[in-house]
XYZ file of C-alpha atoms in Angstrom:
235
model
C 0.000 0.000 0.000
C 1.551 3.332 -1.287
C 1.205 6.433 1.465
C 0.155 9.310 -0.968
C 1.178 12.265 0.601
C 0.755 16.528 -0.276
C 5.083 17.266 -0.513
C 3.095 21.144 -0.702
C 2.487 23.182 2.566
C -0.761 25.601 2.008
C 0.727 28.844 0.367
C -0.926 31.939 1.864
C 0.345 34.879 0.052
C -0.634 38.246 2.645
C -3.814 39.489 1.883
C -4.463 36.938 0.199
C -8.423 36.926 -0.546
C -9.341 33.737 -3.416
C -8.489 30.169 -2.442
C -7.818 27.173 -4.847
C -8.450 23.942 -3.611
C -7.753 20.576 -5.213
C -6.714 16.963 -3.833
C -3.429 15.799 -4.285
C -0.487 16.114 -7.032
C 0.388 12.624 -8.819
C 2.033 10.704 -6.540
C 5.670 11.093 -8.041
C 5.523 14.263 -6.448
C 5.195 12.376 -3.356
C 8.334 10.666 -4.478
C 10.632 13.392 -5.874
C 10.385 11.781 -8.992
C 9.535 14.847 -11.305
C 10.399 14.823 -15.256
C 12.132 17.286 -16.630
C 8.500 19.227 -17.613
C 7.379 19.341 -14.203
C 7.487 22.233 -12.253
C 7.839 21.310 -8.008
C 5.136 23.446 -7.154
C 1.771 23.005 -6.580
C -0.134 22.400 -9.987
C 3.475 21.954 -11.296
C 2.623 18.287 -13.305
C 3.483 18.577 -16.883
C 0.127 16.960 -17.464
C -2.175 19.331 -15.819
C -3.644 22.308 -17.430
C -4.153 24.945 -14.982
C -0.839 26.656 -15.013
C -1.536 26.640 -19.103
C -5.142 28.439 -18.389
C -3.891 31.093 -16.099
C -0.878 31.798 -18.382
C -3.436 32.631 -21.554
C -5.698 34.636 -19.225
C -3.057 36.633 -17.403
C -0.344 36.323 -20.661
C 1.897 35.052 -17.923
C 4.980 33.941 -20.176
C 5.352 31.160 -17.787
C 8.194 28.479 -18.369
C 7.433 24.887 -18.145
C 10.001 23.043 -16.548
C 11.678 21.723 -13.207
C 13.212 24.621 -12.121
C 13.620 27.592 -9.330
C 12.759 29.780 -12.462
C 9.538 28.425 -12.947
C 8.554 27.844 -9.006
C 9.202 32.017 -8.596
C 7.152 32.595 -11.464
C 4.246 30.833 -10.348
C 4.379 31.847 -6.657
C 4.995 35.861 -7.836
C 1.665 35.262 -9.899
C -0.291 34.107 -6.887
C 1.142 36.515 -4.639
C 0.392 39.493 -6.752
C -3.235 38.624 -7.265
C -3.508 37.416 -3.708
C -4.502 34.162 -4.211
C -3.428 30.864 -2.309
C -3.645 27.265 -2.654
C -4.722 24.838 -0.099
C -5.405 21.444 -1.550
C -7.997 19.466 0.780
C -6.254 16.279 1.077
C -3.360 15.834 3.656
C -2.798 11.956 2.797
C -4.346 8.668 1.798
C -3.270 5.358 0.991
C -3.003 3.348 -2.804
C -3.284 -0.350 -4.113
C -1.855 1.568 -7.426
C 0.301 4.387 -7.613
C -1.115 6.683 -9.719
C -3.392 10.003 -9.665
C -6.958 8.719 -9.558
C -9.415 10.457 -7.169
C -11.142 7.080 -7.244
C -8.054 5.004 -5.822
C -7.637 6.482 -2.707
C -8.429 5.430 0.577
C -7.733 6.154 4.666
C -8.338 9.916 3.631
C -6.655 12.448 5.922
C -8.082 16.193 5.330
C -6.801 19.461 6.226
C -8.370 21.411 8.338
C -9.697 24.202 5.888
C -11.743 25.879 8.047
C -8.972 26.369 10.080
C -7.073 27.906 7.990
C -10.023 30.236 7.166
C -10.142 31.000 10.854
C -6.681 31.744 9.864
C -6.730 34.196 7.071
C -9.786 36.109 7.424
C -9.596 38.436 4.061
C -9.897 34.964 2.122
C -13.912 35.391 0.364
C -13.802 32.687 -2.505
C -12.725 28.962 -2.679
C -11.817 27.689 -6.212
C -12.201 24.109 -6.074
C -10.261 21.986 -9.134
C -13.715 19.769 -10.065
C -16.971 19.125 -8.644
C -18.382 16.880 -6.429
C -18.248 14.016 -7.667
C -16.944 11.523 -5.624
C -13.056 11.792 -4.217
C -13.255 15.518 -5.962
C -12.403 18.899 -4.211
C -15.684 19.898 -3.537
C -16.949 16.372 -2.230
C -14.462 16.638 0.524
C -15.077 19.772 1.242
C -18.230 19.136 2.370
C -17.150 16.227 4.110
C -15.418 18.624 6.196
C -17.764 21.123 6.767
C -20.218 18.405 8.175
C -17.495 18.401 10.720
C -18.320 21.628 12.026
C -21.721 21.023 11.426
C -21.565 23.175 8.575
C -22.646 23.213 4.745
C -22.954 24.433 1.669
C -26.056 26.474 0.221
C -26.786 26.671 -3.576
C -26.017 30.071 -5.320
C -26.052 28.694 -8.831
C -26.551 25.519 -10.235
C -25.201 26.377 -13.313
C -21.593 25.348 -14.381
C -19.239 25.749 -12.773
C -21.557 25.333 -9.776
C -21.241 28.388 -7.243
C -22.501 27.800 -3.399
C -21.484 29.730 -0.203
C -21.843 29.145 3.426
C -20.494 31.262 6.701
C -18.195 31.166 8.981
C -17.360 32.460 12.518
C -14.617 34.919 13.424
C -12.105 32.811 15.296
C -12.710 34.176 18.770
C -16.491 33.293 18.514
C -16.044 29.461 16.972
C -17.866 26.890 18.255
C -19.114 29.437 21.169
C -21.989 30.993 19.813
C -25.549 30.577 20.881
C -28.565 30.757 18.809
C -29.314 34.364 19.241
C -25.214 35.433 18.747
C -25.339 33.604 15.982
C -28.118 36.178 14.413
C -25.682 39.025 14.462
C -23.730 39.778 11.234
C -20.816 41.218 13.107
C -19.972 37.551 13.798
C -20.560 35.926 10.357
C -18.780 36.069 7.249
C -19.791 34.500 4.113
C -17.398 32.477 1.682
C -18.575 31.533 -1.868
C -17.054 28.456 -3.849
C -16.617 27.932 -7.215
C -16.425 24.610 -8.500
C -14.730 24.876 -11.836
C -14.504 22.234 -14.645
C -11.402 20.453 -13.309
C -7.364 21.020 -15.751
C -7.366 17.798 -16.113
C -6.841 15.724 -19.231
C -9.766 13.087 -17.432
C -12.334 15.881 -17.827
C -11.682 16.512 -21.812
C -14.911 13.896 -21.826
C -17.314 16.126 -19.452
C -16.120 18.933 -21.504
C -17.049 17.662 -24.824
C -20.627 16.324 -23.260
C -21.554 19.945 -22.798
C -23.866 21.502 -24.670
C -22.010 24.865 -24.052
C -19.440 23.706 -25.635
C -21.587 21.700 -28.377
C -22.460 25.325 -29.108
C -19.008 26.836 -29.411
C -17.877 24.083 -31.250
C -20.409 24.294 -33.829
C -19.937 27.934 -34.735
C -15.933 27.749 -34.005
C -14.643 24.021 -35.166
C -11.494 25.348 -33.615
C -12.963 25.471 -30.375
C -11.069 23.341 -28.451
C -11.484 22.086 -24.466
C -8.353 24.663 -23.272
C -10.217 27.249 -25.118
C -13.100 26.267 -22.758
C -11.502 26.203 -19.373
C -10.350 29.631 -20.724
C -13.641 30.759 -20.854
C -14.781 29.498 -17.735
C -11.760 30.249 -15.237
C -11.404 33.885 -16.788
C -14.366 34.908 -14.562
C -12.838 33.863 -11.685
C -9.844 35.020 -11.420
């Protein structure tokens, strides 16, 4: 059995205000066994798409390789548009080694809320996928039953968008009914659950009759162009 776990601490850039949330990087990051196209940061697999999004949004110039170069570049991106990453999962266990949500097992989470608690400027959660089972957003409100928490529907539109509230720090877990009525002590966190930068969701892509649509009046229309689309309004 193969102990998957995140080589990635949470990267809170200050004042940082947008959240991404996935699962876990394949599990040769786990290993230090990165190719040459890898980049040893969080997203950094030379199969996953997400650095490629942001770079066309933002016209990022990134480079796409395993090197300090690349790590900067990423992290000075975050940083400057205060976002962070968090991914959900702190470990689980493998019969195979390889990156399927599906395959793992003994789940260990972080403790989002937490880290919420944590940074309090931090409004929107962009999870990597839905919530389908093993995804970003699944967890998630694994862990928000925790607190006895959960998610209320915004839009149920793709990429879904929910929200729910949380306490100030001080207050957690101490609040009576009434206390609980005043704003003062509440703030509210949306989520976005994009169309996951993976290859795997090429399929759920093409299934969509958004981008049926597209497709048809631009055969060039392709499933990056889509993601494009989509993440643009987001970050």
């Amino acid at each position: 059995m193969f102990l998957h776990t995140h080589p990635y601490e949470p990267f809170f850039p200050e004042g940082a205000t947008k959240l991404i949330v996935g699962t876990l990087p394949p599990p040769r990051f786990t290993t230090r066994e990165l190719n040459a196209k890898d980049v040893d940061f969080c997203y950094g697999s030379s199969n996953g798409l997400l650095w490629q999004v942001l770079d066309r949004i933002f016209d990022l110039n990134l480079v796409y390789e395993n090197t300090q170069k690349a790590v900067n570049q990423r992290k000075n991106f975050l940083t400057s548009r205060g976002i962070g990453v968090c991914d959900i999962v702190h470990s689980c266990q493998r019969e195979k080694i390889d990156a399927s949500d599906l395959g793992m097992s003994n789940i260990k989470l972080r403790d989002l809320i937490g880290y919420l608690q944590e940074y309090p400027k931090i409004d929107t959660l962009i999870f990597t996928g839905g919530n389908s089972k093993n995804g970003p957003e699944y967890f998630f409100r694994k862990h928000l039953k925790s607190y006895d928490m959960k998610l209320e529907v915004v839009s149920n539109e793709i990429p879904r968008i929910h929200q729910f509230s949380i306490f100030h720090p001080e207050h957690f877990g101490k609040l009576s009914n009434d206390s609980i009525k005043e704003k003062s002590t509440i703030r509210v966190i949306r989520t976005i659950s994009l169309t996951a930068p993976s290859g795997a969701a090429n399929r759920a892509i093409g299934s969509m009759q958004e981008y049926k649509s597209l497709k048809d009046k631009n055969p060039k229309f392709n499933t990056i162009d889509f993601r494009v689309m989509q993440y643009k309004k987001y970050f």
